[in-house]
Coordinates of C-alpha atoms in Angstrom, one line a residue:
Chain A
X1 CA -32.9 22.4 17.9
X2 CA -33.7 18.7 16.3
X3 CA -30.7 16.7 15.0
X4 CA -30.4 14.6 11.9
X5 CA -27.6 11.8 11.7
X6 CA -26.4 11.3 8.4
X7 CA -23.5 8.0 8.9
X8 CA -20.5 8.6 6.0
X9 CA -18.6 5.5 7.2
X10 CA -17.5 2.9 4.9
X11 CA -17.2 5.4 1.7
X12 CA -14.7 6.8 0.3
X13 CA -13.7 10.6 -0.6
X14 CA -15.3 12.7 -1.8
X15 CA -18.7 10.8 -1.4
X16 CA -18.4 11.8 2.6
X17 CA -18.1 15.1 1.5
X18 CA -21.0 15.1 -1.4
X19 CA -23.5 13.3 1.2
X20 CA -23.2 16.2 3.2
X21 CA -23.2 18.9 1.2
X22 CA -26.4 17.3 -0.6
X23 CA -28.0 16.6 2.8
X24 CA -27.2 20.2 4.4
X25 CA -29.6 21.7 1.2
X26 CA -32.3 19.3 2.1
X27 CA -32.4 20.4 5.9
X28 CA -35.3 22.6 7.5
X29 CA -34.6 25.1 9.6
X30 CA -33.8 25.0 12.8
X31 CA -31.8 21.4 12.4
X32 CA -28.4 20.5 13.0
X33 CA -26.6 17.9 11.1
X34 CA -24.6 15.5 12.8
X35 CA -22.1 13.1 10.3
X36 CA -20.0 10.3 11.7
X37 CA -16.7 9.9 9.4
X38 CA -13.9 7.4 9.4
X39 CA -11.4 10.5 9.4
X40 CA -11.9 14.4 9.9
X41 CA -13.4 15.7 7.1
X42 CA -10.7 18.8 6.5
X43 CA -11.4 19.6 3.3
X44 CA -15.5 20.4 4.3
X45 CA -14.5 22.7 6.4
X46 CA -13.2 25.6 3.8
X47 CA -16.9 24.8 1.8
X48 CA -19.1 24.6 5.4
X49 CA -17.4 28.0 6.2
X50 CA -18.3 29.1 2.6
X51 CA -21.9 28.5 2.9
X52 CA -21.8 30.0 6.3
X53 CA -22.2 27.2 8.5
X54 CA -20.7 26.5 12.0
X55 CA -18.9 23.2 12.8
X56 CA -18.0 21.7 15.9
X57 CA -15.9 18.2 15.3
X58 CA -14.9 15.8 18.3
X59 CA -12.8 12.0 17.7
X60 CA -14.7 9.3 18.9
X61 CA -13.0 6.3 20.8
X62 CA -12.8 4.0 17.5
X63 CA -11.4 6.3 15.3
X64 CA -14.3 8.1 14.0
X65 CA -14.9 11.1 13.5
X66 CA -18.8 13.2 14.6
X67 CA -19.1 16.7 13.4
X68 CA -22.2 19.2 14.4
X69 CA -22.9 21.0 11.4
X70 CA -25.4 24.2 12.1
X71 CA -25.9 27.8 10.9
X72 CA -25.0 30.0 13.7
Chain B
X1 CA -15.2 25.3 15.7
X2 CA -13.4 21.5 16.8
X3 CA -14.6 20.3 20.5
X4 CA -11.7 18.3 22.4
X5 CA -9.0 19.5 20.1
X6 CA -6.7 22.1 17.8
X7 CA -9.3 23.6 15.2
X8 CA -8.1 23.2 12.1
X9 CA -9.2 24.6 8.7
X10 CA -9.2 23.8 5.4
X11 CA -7.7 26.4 2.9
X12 CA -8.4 26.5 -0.7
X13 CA -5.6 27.9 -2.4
X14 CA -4.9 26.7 -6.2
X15 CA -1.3 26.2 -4.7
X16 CA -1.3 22.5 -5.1
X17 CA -3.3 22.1 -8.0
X18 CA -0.4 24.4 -10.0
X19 CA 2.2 22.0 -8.5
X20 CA 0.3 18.7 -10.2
X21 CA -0.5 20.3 -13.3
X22 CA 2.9 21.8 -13.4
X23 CA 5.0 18.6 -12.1
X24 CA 2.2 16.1 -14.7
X25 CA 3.9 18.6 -17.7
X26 CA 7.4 17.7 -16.3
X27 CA 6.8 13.7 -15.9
X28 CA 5.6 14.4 -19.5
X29 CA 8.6 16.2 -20.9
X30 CA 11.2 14.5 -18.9
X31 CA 10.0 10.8 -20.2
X32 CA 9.9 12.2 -24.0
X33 CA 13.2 13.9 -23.2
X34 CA 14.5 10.4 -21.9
X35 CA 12.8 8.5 -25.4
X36 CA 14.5 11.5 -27.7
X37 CA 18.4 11.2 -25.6
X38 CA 18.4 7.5 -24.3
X39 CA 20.8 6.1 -26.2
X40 CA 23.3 8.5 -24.5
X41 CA 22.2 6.2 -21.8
X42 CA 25.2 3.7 -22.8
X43 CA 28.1 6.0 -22.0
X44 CA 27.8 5.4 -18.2
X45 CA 26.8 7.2 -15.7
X46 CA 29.0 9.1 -13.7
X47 CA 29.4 13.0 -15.2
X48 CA 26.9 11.7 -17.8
X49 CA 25.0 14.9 -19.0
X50 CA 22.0 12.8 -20.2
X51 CA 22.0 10.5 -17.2
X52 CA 22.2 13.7 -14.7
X53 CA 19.9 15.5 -16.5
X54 CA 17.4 13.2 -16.8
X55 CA 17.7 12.1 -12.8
X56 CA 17.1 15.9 -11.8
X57 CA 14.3 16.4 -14.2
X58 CA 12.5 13.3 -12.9
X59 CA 13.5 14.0 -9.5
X60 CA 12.7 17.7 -9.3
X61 CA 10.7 18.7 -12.2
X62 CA 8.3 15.7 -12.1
X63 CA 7.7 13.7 -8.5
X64 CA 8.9 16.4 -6.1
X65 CA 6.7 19.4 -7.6
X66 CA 3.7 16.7 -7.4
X67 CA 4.9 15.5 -4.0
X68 CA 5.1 19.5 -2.5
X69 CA 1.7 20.3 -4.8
X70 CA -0.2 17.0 -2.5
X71 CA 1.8 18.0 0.6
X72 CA 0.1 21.5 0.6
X73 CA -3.3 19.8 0.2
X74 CA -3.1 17.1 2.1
X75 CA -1.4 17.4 5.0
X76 CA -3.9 18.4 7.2
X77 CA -5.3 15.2 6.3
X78 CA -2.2 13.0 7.1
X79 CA -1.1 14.7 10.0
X80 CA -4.5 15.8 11.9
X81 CA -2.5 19.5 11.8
X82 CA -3.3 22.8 10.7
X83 CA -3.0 23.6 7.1
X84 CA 0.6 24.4 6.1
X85 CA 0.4 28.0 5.1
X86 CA -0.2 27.7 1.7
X87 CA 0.3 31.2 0.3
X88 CA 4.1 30.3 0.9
X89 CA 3.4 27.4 -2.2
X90 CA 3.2 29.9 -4.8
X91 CA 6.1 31.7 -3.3
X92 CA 8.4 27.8 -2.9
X93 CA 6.9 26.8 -5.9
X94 CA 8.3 30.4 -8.0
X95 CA 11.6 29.1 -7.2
X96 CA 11.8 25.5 -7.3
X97 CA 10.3 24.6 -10.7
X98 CA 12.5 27.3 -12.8
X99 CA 15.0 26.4 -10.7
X100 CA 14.5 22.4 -11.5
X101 CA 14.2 23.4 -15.3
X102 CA 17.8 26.0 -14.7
X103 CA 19.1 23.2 -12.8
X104 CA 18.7 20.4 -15.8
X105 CA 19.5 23.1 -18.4
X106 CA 23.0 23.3 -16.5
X107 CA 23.7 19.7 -16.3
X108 CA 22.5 19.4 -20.2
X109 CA 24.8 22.7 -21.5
X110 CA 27.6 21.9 -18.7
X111 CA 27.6 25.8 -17.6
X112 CA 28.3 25.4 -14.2
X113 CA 26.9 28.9 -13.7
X114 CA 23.3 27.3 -14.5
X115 CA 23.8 24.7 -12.3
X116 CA 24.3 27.3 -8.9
X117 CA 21.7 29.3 -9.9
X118 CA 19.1 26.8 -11.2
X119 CA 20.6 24.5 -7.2
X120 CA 20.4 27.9 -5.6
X121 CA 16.4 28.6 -6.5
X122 CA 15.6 25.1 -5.7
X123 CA 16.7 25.2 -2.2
X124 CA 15.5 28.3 -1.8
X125 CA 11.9 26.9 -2.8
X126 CA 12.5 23.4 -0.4
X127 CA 13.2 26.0 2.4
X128 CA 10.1 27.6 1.9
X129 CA 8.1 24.5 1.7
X130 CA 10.0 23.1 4.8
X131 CA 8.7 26.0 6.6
X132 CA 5.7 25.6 5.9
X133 CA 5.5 22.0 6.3
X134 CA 7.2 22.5 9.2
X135 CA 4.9 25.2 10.6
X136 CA 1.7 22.5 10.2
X137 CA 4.0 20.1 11.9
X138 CA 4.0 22.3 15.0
X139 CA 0.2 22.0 15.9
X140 CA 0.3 17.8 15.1
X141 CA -2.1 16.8 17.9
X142 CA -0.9 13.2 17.8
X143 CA 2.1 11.5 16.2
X144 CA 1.4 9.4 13.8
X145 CA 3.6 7.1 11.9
X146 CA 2.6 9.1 8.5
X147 CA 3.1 12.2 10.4
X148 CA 6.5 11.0 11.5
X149 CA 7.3 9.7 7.8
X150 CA 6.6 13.4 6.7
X151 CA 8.3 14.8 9.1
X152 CA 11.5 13.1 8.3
X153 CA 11.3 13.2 4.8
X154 CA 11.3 16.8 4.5
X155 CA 14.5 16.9 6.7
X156 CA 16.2 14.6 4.5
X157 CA 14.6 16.9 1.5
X158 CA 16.7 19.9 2.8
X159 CA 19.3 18.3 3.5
X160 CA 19.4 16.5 -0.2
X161 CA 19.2 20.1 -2.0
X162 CA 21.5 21.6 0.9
X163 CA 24.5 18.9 -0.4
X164 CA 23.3 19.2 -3.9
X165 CA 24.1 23.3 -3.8
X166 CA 27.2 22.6 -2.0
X167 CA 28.4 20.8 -5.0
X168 CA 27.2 22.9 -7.7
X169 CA 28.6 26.0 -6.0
X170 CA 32.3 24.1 -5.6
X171 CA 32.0 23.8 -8.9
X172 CA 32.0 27.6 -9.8
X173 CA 34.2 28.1 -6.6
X174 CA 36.0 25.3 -5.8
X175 CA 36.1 25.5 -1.8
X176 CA 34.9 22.4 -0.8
X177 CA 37.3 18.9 -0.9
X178 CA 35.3 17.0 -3.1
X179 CA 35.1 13.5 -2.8
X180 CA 32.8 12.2 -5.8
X181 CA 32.3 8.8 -4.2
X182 CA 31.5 10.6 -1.0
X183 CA 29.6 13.3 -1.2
X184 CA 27.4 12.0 -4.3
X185 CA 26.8 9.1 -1.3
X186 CA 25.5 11.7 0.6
X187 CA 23.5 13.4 -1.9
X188 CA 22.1 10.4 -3.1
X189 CA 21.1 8.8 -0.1
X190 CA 19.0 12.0 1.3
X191 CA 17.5 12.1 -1.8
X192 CA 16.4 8.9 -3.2
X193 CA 16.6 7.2 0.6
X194 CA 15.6 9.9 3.0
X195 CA 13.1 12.2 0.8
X196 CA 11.4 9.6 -1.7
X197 CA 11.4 6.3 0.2
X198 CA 9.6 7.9 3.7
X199 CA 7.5 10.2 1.6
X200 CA 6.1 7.3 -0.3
X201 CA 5.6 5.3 2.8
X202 CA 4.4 7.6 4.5
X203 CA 1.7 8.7 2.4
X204 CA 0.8 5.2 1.9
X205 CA 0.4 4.8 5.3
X206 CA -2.2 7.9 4.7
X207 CA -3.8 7.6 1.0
X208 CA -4.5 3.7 0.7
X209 CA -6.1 2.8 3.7
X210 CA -8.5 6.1 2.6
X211 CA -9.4 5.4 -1.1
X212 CA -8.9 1.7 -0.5
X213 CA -11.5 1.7 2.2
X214 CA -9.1 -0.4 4.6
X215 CA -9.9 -0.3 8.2
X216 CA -5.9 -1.5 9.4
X217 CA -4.6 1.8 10.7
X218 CA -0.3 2.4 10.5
X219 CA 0.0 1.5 14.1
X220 CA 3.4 -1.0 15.3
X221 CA 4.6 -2.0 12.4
X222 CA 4.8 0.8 10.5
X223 CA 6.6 2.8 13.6
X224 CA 9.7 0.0 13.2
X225 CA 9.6 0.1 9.7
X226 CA 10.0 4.0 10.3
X227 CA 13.0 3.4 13.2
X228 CA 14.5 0.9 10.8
X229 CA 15.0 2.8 7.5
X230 CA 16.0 6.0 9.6
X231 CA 18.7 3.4 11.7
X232 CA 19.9 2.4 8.5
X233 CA 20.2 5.5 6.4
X234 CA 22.3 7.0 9.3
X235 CA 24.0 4.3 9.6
X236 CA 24.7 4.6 5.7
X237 CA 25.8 8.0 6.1
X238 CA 28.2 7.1 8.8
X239 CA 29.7 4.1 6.4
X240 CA 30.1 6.2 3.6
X241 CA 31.8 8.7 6.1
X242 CA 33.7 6.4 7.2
X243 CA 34.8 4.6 3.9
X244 CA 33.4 1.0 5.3
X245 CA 32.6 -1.3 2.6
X246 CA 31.5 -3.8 5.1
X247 CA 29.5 -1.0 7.9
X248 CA 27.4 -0.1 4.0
X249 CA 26.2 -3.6 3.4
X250 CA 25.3 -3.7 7.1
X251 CA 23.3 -0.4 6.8
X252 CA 21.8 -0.7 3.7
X253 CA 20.9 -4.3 4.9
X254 CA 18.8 -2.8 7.8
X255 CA 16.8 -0.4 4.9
X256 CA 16.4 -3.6 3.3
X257 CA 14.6 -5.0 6.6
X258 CA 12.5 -1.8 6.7
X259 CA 11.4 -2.0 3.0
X260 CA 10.3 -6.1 3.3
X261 CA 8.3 -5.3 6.8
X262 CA 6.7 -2.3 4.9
X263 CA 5.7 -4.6 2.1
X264 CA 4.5 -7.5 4.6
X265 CA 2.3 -4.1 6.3
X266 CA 1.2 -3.1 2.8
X267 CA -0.4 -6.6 1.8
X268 CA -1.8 -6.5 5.2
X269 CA -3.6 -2.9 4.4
X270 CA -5.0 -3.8 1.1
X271 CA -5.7 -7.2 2.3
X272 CA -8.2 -5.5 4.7
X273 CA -9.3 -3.6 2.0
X274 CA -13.6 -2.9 1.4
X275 CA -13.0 -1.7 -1.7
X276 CA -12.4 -4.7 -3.7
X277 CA -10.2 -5.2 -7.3
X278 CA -6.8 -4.2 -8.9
X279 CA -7.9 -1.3 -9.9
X280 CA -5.0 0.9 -12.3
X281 CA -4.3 3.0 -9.2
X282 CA -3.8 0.1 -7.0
X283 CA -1.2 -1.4 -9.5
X284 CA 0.7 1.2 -9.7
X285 CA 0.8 1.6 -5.9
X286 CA 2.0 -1.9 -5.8
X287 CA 4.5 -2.2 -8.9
X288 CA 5.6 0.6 -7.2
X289 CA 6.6 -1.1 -3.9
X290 CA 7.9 -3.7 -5.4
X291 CA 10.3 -2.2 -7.6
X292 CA 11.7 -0.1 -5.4
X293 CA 12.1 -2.9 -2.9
X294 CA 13.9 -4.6 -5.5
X295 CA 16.2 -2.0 -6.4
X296 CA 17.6 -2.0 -2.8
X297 CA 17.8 -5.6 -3.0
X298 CA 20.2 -5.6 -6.2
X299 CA 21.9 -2.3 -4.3
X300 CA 22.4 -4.5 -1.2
X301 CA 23.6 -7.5 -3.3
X302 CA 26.0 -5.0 -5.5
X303 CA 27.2 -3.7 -2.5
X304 CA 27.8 -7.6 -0.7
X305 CA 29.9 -8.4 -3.9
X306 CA 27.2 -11.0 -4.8
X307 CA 26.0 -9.3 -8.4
X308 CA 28.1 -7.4 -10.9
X309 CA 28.4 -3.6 -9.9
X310 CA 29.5 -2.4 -13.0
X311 CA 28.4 1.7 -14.4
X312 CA 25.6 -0.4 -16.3
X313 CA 24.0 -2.1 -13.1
X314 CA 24.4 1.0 -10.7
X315 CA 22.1 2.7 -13.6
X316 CA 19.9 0.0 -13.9
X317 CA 19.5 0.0 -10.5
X318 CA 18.5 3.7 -10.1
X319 CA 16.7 3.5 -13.3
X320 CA 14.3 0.8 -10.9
X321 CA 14.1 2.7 -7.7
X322 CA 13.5 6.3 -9.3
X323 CA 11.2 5.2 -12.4
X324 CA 9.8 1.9 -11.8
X325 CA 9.6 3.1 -8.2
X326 CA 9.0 6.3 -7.4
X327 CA 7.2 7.5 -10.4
X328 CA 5.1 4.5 -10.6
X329 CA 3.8 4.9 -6.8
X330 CA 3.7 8.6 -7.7
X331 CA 1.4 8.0 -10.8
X332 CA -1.3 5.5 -9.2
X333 CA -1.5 8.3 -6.2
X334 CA -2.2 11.3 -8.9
X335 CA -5.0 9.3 -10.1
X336 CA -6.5 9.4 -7.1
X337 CA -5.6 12.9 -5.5
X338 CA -5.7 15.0 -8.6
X339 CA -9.3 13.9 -9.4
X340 CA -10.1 14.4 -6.1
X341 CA -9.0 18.2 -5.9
X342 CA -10.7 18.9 -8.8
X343 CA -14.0 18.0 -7.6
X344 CA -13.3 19.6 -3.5
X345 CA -12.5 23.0 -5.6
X346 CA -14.6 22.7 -8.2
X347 CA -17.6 21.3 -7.8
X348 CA -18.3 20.9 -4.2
X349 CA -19.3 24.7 -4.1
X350 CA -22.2 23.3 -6.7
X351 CA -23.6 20.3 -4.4
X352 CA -26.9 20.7 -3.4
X353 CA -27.3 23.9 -5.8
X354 CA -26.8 21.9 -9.2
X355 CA -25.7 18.7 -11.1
X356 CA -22.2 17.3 -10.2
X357 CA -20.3 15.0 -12.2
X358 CA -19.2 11.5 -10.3
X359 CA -15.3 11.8 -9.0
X360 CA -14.4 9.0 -11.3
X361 CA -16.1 10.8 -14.7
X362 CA -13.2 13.5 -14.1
X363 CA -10.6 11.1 -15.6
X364 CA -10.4 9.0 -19.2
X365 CA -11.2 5.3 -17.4
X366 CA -10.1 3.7 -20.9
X367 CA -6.4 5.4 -21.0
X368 CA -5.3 4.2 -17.3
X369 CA -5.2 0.6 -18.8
X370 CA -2.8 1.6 -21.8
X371 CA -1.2 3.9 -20.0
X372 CA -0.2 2.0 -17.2
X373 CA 1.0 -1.2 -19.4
X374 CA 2.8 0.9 -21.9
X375 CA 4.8 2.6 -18.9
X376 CA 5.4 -0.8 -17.2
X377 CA 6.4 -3.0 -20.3
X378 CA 8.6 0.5 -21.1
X379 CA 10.6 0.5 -18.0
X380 CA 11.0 -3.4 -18.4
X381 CA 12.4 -3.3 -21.6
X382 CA 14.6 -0.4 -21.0
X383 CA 15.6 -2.2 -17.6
X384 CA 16.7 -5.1 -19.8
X385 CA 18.5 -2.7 -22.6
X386 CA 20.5 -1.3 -20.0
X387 CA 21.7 -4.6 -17.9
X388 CA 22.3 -6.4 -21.6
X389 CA 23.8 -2.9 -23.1
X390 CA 21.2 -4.0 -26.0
X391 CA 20.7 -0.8 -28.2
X392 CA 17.5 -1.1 -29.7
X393 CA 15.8 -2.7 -26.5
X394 CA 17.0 0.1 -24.2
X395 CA 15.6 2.9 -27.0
X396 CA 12.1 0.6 -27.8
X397 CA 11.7 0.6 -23.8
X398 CA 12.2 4.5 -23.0
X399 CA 9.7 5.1 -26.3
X400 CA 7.2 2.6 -24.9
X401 CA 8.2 4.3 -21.3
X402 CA 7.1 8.1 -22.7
X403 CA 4.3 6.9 -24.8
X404 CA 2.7 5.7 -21.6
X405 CA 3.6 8.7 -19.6
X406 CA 2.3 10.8 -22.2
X407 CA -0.7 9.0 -22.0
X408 CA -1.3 9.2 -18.1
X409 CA -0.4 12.9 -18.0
X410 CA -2.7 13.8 -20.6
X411 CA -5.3 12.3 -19.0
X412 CA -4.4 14.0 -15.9
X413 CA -4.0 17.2 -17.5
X414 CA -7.2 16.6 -19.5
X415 CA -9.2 17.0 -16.2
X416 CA -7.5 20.0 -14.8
X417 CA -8.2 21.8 -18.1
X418 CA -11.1 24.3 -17.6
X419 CA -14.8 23.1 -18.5
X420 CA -17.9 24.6 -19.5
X421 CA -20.8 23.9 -17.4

């Protein structure tokens, strides 16, 4: 499975959160979407779950925040 | 799924967004309430029905329902914990805003009946929040100074409605030994020093370093500005216990200390900040501080003998921490959450699918100006009515006061309303 970075950092909510979901339309299949967040992006989670993707989300040593974003 | 730590998941429940809509409505009713009954301001304010009603009705029915409405939203956020269980906020909310609204009626009428049952339903609802608060609280994976603030300040919460019932019930019943000086202390400080003051730093620890785009994290300081305040509110309670004129300067000196070093961490925050300006949010955040700094400064000086403590100061005073304050902090936060739920519930499900309107075209841009200078100037003026007992000045400055908080919550409520499209 190919990845796709999309970098959220330095903006502030709910652009993180529109990015994404914007970016998670464009994708082809067979690619995961990585985002790197200044903080965990809880409320994505509810509208990720909605649309039937699968998250995994790990805290990087500065603070930030990468989540795996992929349909199961 | 979360790799490395505690999943946590988002719900969307229209929990919170009935709290803000709900608690907007009371800021609105409670300042025209204020502009319609101020001059009964003048009598004092001890057993004052005007003066207690309008304190609970701010208190309950305006910045607490927002405060529990955000809380159910955004504490996942603040504290890196599981979402609080948000089906209990339709259940805590049931009881605590008819029980706010019972509560003021009682106060207004003088029924003490309607003062147990309208105290009774409100800390039946802060239970239920605490619980659930509490419950989210349980799977923090790493304390936090906002976490810790939150924490606290629904303790203080419990304990402020716990004391509050006590009284109303003794009251009906008369079991308890009631000391006004004392137990009003009490009451008091858990309500406007435990509950408001680590809320609101607390969630500035949390909101303005988000929305402001500032990359200084809470770390030291704000953990000593957090052991300070709770050293001195204890410390407060133990004076007022005690009956210590001279142990309540020294504690409300030491939540002086914590107020100035969280001032000194807030200009370092926003100092830091990417997203430049003085925006209308970003005022309010910061007349906010200020004023309720202040009002603890005039307490501390009233307190030290050094400024007149008469009934018209002590109002003046409160009128500062709890308007000027609270609600101001509270007001410049709305404009950012409120807009911000909106768009998560409503229009994030349309991203990617459809045309979504910017965050910032969800509110009136040209009425947070107005709004913001009529409610400032308002409180001003009625500050100055009150400490001058000047009349007219007191009822121009609570008029000016609603006008602008009629403004900002019909702006607010404006963008909760329903739309086509």
């Amino acid at each position: 499975m190919t990845q796709e970075v999309l970098d959220n950092r330095g903006l502030a909510p709910p652009e993180p959160m529109q990015r994404t979901l914007a970016k998670l339309g464009e994708l082809v299949p067979d690619t995961a979407l990585v985002i790197l967040n200044d903080r965990e992006p809880v409320p994505l989670y509810a509208e990720l779950e909605r649309r039937g993707y699968a998250h995994a989300a790990e805290e990087l040593p500065d603070g930030a925040w990468r989540v795996t974003i992929r349909r199961p | 799924m979360t790799v490395g730590a505690v999943p946590i998941r988002a719900e969307q429940s229209a929990a919170p967004r009935v709290h803000l809509v709900a608690g907007t409505a009371g800021l609105v009713l409670w300042s025209v309430f204020l502009a319609v009954e101020g001059r009964g301001l003048a009598a004092g304010w001890l057993g004052n029905p005007v003066v207690l009603t309008a304190v609970h009705l701010a208190a309950l029915a305006w910045a607490t329902t927002v405060a529990m409405g955000a809380a159910y939203q955004l504490l996942p956020v603040a504290l890196g914990a599981p979402a609080p269980l948000t089906s209990l906020g339709y259940l805590s909310f049931a009881c605590f805003y008819p029980g706010s609204w019972l509560l003021a009626g009682g106060f207004w009428s003088g029924l003490p009946q309607l003062l147990a049952l309208g105290g009774a339903l409100i800390t039946v609802g802060v239970y239920v929040f605490a619980a659930a608060v509490l419950t989210g609280v349980a799977g923090v994976r790493r304390w936090t100074p906002s976490a810790a603030f939150l924490t606290a300040a629904v303790v203080y919460l419990a304990g402020a409605v716990t004391w509050g019932l006590t009284m109303a019930l003794d009251l009906n019943f008369g079991f308890w030994p009631l000391q006004l000086s004392r137990d009003l202390g009490f009451h008091l400080l858990l309500a406007l020093g435990g509950w408001f003051t680590l809320l609101i730093i607390g969630v500035s620890y949390t909101l303005l370093p988000m929305f402001f785009l500032s990359d200084r994290a809470a770390g030291r300081t704000a953990w000593s500005v957090f052991a300070l305040l709770n050293v001195g509110l204890i410390g407060l309670a133990v004076a007022i216990w005690l009956g210590s004129p001279a142990a309540r300067v020294a504690a409300v000196a030491v939540v002086w200390l914590g107020l100035v070093l969280w001032l000194w961490d807030l200009q370092a925050i926003l100092g830091r900040r990417r997203r430049r300006g003085r925006d209308v949010p970003l005022r309010h955040a910061v007349a906010g501080a200020l004023a309720m700094t202040l009002a603890v400064t005039w307490a501390l000086g009233m307190l030290a003998g050094l400024l007149p403590a008469g009934g018209r100061e002590v109002l003046a005073a409160g009128y500062l921490f709890l308007v000027g304050g609270v609600s101001s902090t509270i007001m410049g936060h709305l404009y950012r959450v409120a807009p911000f739920l909106i768009w998560v519930s409503r229009y994030a499900p349309r991203v990617g699918r459809g045309p979504v309107p910017l965050v910032r075209q969800l509110l009136r841009e040209g009425w947070q100006e107005p709004a913001f200078w009529a409610f400032g100037l308002g409180v001003v003026g009625a500050l100055a009515g009150l400490v001058s007992a000047a009349a007219g000045l007191l009822a121009a400055g609570l008029i000016l006061q609603a006008v602008g908080a009629v403004l900002f919550g019909g702006n607010i409520l404006a963008a909760f309303a329903p739309r086509r499209g």
